[in-house]
PDB file of C-alpha atoms and ligand atoms in Angstrom:
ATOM      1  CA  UNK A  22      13.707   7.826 229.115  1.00 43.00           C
ATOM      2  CA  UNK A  23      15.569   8.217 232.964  1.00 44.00           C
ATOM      3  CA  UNK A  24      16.996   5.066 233.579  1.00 47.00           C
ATOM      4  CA  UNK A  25      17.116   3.996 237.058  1.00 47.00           C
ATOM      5  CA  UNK A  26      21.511   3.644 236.654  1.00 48.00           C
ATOM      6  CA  UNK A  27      21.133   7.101 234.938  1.00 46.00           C
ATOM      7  CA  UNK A  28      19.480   8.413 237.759  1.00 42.00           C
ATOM      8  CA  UNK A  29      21.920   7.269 240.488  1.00 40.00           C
ATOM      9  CA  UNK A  30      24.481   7.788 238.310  1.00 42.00           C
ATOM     10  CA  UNK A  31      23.827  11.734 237.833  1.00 39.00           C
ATOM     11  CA  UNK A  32      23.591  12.119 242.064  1.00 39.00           C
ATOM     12  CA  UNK A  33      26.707  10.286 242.079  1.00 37.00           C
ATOM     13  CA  UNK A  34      28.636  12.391 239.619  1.00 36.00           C
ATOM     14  CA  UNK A  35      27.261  15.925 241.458  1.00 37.00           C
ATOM     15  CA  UNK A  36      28.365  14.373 245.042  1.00 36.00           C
ATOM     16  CA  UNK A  37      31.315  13.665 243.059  1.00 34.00           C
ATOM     17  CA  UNK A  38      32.212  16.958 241.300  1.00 34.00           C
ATOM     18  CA  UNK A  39      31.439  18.939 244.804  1.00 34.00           C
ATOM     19  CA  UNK A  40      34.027  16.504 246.354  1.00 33.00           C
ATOM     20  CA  UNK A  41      36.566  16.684 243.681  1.00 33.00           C
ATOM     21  CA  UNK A  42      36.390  19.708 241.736  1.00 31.00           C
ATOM     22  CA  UNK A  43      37.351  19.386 238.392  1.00 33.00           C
ATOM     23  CA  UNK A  44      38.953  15.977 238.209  1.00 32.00           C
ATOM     24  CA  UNK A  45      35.589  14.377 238.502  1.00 32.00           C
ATOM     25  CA  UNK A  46      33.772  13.207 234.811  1.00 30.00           C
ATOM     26  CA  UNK A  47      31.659  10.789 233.441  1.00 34.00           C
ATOM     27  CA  UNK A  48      30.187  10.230 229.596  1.00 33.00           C
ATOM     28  CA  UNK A  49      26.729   9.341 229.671  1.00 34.00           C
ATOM     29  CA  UNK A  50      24.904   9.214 226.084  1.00 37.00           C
ATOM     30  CA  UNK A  51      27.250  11.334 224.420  1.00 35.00           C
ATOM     31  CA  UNK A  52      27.211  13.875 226.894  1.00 34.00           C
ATOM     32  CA  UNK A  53      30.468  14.874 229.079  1.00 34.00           C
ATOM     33  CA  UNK A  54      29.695  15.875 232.551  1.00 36.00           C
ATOM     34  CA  UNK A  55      32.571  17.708 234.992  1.00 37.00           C
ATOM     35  CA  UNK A  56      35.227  17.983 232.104  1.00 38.00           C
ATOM     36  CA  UNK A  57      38.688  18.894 232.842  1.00 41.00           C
ATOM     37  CA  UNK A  58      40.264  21.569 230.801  1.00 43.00           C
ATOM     38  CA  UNK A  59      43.237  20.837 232.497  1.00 47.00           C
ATOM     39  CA  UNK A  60      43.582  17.356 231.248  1.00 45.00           C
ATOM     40  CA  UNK A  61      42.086  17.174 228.210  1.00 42.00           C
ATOM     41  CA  UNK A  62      42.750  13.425 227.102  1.00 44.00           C
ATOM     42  CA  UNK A  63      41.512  12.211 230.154  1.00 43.00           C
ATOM     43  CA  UNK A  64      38.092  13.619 229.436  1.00 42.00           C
ATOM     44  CA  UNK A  65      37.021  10.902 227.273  1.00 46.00           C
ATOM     45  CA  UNK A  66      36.130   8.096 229.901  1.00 52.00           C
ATOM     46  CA  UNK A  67      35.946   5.396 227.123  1.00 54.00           C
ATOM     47  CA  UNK A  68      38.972   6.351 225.888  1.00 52.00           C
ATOM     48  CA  UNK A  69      40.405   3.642 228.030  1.00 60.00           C
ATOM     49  CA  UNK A  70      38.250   0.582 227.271  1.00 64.00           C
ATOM     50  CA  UNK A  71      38.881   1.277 223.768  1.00 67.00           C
ATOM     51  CA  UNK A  72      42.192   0.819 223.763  1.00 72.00           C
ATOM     52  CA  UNK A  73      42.619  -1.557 226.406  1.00 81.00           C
ATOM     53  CA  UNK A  74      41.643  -5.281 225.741  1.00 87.00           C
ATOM     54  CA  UNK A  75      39.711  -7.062 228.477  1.00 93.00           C
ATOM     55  CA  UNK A  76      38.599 -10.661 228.811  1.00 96.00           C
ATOM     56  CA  UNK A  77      34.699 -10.630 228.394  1.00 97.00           C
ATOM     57  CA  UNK A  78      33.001  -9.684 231.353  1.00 97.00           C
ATOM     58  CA  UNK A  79      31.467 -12.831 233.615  1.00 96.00           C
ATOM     59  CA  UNK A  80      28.465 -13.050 235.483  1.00 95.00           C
ATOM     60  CA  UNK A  81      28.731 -12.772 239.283  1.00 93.00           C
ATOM     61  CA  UNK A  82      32.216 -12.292 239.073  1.00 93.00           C
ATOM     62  CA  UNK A  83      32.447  -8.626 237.272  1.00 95.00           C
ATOM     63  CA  UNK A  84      28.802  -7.350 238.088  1.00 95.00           C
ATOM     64  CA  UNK A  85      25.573  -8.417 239.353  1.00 95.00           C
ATOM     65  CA  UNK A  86      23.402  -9.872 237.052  1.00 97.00           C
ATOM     66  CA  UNK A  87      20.667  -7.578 236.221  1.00 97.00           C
ATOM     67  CA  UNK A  88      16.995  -9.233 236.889  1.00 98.00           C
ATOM     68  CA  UNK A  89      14.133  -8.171 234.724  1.00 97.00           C
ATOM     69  CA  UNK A  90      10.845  -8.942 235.722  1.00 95.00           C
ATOM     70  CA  UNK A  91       8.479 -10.108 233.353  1.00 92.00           C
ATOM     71  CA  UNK A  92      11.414 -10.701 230.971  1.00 95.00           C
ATOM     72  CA  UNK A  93      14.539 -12.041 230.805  1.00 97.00           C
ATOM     73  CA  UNK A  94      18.076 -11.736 230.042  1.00 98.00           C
ATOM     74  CA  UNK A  95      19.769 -12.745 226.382  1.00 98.00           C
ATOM     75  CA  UNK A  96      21.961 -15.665 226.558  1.00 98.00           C
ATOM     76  CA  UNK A  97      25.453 -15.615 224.990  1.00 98.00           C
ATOM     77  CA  UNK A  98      28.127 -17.495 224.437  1.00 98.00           C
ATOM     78  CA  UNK A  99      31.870 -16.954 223.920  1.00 98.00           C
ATOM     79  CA  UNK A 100      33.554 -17.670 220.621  1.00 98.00           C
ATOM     80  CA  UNK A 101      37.006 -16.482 220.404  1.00 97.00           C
ATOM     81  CA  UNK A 102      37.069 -13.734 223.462  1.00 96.00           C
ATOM     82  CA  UNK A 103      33.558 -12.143 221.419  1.00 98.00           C
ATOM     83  CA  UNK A 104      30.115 -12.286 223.266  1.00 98.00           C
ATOM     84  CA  UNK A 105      27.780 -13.895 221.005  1.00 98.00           C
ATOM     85  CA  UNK A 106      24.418 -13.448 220.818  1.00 98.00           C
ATOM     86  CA  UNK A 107      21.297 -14.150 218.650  1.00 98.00           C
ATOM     87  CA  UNK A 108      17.844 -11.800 218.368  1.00 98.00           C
ATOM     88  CA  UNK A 109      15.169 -12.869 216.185  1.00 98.00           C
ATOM     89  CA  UNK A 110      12.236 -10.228 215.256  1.00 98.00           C
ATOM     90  CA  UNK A 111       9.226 -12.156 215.011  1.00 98.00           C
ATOM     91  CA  UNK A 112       5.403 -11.660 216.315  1.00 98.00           C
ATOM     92  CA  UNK A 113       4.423 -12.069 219.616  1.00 97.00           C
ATOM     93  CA  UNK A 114       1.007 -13.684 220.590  1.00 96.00           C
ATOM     94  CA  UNK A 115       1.658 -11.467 224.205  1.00 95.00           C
ATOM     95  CA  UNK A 116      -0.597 -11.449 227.691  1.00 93.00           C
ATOM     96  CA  UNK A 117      -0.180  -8.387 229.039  1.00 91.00           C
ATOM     97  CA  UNK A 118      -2.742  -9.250 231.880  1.00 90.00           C
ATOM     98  CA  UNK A 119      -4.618 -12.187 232.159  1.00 91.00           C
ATOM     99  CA  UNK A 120      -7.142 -12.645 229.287  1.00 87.00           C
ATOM    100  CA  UNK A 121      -5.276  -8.926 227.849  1.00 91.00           C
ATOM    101  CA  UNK A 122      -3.428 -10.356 224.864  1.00 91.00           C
ATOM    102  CA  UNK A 123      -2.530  -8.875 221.850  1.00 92.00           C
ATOM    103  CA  UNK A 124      -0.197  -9.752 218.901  1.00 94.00           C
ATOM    104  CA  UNK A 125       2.591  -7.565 219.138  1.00 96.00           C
ATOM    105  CA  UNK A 126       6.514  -7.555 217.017  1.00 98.00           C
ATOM    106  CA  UNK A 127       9.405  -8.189 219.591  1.00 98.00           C
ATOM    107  CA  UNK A 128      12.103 -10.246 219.931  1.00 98.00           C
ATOM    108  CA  UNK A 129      12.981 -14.644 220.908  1.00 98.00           C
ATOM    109  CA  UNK A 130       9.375 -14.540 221.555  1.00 98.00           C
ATOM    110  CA  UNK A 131       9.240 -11.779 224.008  1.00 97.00           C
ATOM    111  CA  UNK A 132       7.763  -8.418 224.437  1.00 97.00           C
ATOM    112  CA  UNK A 133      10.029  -6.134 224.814  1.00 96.00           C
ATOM    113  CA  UNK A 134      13.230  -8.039 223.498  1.00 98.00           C
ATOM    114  CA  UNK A 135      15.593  -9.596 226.338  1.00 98.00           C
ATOM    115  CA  UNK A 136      17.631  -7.671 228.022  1.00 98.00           C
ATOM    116  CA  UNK A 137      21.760  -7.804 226.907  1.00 98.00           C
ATOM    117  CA  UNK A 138      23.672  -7.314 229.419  1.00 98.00           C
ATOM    118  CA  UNK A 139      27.245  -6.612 228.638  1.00 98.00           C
ATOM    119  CA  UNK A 140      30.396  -5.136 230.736  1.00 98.00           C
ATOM    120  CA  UNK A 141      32.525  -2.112 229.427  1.00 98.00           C
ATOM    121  CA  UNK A 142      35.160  -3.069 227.543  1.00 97.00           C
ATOM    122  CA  UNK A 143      33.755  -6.204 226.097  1.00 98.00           C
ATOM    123  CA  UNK A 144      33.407  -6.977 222.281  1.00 98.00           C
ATOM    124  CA  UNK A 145      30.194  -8.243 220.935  1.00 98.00           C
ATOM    125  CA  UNK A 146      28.638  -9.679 217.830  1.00 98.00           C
ATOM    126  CA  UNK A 147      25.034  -9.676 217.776  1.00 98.00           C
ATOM    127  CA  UNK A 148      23.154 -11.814 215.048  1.00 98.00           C
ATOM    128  CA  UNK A 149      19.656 -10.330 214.157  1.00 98.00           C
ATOM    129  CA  UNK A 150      17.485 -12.628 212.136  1.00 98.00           C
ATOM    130  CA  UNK A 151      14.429 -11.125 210.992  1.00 98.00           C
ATOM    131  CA  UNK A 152      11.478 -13.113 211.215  1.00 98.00           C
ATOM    132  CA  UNK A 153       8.835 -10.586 210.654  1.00 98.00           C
ATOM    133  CA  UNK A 154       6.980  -9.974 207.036  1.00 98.00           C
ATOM    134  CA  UNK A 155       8.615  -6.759 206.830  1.00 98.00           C
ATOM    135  CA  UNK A 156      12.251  -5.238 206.700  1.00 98.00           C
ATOM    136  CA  UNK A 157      13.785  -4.156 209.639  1.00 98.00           C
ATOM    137  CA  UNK A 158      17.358  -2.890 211.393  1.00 98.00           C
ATOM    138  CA  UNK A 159      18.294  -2.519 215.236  1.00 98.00           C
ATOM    139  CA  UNK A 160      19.702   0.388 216.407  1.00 98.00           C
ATOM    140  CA  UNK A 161      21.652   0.360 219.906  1.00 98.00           C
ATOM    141  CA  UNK A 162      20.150   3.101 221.430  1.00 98.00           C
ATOM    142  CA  UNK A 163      22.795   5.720 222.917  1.00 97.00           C
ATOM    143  CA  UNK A 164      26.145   2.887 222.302  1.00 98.00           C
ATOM    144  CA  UNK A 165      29.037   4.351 220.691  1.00 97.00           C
ATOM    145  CA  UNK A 166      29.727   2.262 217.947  1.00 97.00           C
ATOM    146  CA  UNK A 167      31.421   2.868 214.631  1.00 97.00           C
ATOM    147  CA  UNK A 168      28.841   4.168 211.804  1.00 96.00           C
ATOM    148  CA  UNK A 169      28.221   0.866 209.950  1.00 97.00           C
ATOM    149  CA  UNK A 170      26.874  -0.692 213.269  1.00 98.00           C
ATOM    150  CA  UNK A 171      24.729   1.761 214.373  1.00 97.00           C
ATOM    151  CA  UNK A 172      21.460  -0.046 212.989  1.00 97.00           C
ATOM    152  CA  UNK A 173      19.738   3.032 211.155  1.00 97.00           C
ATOM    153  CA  UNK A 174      17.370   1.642 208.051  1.00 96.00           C
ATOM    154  CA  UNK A 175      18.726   3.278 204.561  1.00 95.00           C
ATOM    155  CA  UNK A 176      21.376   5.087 206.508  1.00 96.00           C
ATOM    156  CA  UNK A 177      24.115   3.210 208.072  1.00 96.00           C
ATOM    157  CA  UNK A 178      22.918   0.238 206.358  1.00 97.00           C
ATOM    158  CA  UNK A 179      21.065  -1.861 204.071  1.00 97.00           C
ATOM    159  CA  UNK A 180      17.271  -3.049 206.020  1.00 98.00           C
ATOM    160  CA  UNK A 181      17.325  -7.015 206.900  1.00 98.00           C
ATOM    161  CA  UNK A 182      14.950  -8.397 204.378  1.00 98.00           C
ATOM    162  CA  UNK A 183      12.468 -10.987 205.911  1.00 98.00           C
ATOM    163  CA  UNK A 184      14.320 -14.599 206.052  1.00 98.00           C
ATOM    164  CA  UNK A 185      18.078 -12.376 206.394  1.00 98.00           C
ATOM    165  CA  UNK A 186      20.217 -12.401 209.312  1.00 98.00           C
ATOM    166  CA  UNK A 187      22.589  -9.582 209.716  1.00 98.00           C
ATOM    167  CA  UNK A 188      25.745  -9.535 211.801  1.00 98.00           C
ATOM    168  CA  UNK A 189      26.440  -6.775 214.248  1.00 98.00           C
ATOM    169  CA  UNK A 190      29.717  -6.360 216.058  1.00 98.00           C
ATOM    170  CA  UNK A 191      31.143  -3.906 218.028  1.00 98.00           C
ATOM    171  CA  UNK A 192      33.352  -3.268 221.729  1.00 98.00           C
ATOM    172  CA  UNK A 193      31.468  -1.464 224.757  1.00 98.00           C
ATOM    173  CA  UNK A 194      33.467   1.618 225.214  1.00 97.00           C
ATOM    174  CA  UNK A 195      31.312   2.854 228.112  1.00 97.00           C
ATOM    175  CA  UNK A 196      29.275   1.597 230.926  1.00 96.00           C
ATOM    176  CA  UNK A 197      25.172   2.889 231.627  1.00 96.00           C
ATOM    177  CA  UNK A 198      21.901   1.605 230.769  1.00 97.00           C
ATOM    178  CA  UNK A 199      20.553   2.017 227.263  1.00 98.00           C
ATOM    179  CA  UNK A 200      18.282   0.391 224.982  1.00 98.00           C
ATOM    180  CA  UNK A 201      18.238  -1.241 221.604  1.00 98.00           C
ATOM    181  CA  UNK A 202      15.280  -0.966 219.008  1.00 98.00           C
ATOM    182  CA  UNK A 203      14.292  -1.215 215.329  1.00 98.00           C
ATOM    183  CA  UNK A 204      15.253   1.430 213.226  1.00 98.00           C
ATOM    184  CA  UNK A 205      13.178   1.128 210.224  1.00 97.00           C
ATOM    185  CA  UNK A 206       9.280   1.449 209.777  1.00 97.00           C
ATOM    186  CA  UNK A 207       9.802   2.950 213.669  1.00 96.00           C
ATOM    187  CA  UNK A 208       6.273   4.152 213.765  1.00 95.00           C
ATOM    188  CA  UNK A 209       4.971   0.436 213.464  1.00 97.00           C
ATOM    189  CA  UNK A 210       7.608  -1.176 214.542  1.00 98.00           C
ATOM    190  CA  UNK A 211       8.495   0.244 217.954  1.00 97.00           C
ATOM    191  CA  UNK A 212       5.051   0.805 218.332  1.00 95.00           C
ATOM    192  CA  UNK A 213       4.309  -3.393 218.850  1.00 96.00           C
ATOM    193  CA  UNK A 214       7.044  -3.579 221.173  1.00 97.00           C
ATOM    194  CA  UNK A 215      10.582  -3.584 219.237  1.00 98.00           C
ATOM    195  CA  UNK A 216      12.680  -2.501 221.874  1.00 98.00           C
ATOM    196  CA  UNK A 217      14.895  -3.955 224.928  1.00 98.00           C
ATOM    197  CA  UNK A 218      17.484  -3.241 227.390  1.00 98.00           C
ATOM    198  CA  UNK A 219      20.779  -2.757 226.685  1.00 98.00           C
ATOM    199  CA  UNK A 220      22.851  -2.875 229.987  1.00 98.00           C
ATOM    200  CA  UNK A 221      26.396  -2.308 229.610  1.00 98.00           C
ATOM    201  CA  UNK A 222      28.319  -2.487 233.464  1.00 97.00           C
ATOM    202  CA  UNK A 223      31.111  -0.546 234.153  1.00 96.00           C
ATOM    203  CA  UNK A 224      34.599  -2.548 234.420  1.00 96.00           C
ATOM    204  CA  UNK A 225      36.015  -1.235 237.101  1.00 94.00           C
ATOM    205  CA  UNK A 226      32.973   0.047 239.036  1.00 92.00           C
ATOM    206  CA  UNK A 227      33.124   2.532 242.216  1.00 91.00           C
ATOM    207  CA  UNK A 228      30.652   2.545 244.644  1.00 88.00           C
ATOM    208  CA  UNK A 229      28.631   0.257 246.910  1.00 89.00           C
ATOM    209  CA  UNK A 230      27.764  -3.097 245.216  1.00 88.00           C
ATOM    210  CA  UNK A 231      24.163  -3.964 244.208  1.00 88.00           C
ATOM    211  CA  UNK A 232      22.601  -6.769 246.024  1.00 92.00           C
ATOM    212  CA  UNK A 233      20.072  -6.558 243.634  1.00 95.00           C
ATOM    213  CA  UNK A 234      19.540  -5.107 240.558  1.00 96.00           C
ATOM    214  CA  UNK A 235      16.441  -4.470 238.928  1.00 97.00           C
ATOM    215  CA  UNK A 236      15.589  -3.410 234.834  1.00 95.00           C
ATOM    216  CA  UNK A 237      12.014  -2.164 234.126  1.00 95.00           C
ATOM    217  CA  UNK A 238      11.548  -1.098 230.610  1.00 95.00           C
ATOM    218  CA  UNK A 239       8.018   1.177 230.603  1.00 93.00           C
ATOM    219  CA  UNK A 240       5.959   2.091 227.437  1.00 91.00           C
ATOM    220  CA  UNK A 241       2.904   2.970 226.631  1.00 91.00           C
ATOM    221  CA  UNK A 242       0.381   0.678 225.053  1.00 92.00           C
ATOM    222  CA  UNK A 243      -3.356   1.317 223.356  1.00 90.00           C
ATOM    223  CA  UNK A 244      -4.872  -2.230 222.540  1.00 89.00           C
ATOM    224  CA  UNK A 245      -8.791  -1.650 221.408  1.00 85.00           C
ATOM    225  CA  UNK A 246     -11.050  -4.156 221.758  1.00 81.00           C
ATOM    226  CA  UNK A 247     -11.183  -6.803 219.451  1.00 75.00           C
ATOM    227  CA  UNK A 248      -7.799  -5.766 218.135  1.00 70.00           C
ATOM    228  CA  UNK A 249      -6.480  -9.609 218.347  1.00 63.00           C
TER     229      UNK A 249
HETATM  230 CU1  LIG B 314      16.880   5.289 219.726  1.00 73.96          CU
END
């Protein structure tokens, strides 16, 4: 999956690295673009945000809210400096088009999930309550978060049993545009639509500012006839 901040972000760091040789880098996914032998500990950009504490990021005031059409964005709320939030995996009775509906699995009664939408450097906790008749775990698709939060069924943790809530928590160490989906029975699953954006802004961002700022998730659907 390109994303479209992935995609500007990659023509920005190459106009970058032309411009400033080897001092220019950027972590995207895991990957380290334009490193600088040089200066090795400033390689890691997250480094930074890690160590640094921040306020949690604010709407309109740190970035540009992100719209999504056809979906929405994840409310939170602040408890002690940590951004709250609450997903619940439950079926969907979803339109895709009028009179196209299908019951699909997503999330707070949407297909896909919400979008969160986070800034670098903020600390999160994420309640997942599952509310489908099947176990099930949320992964955070391409975050960098310690081992026990990383949402992977009978790996990193114990599947949320239907009627469980689990408790994620973790601090944005990086800024880009990822995704967050269920990690367990994937094949089903992600298939009926487990799966949102995960938008993490950077905290001290560089460029021209968005007027607007769009999120389309795309996927692939096969609904038969007569399948609801
Ligand atoms: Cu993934």
């Amino acid at each position: 999956m390109i994303s479209r901040r992935k995609f500007f972000s990659n023509a920005a760091v190459a106009a970058g690295a032309a411009a400033l040789g080897a001092a220019t880098r950027s972590v995207k996914g895991g990957e380290r673009v334009g490193q600088s032998p040089e200066n090795p500990e400033k390689i890691n950009d997250h480094a930074q945000s890690d160590q640094q504490d921040y306020p949690p990021g604010e709407p309109g005031k740190d970035y540009t809210p992100v719209i999504t059409p056809n979906g929405s964005t994840l409310p939170f709320k602040v408890v002690g400096g940590v951004k709250v939030f609450h997903l619940i995996t439950e079926e969907v009775d979803h339109e895709f088009a009028p009179g196209l509906r299908a019951y699909c699995w997503g999330f707070n009664g949407q297909v896909h999930g919400p979008t969160i939408e986070v800034v670098e450097g903020d600390r999160v906790r994420i309640y997942v309550t599952n509310n489908l008749p099947e176990n099930t775990s949320i992964h955070w698709h391409g975050v960098f978060v310690p081992s026990g939060m990383d949402g992977v069924g009978g790996l990193s943790q114990k599947t949320i049993e239907p009627g469980e809530t689990y408790k994620y928590e973790f601090k944005l160490r990086q800024e880009g545009t990822y995704m967050y989906h269920s990690h367990c029975d994937e094949m089903t699953q992600m298939a009926l639509g487990m799966m949102g954006m995960f938008i993490i802004h950077p905290r001290n961002p560089t460029g021209p500012k968005a007027d607007r700022d769009f999120a389309f998730m795309l996927s692939e659907w096969r609904i038969d006839v007569g399948t609801m």
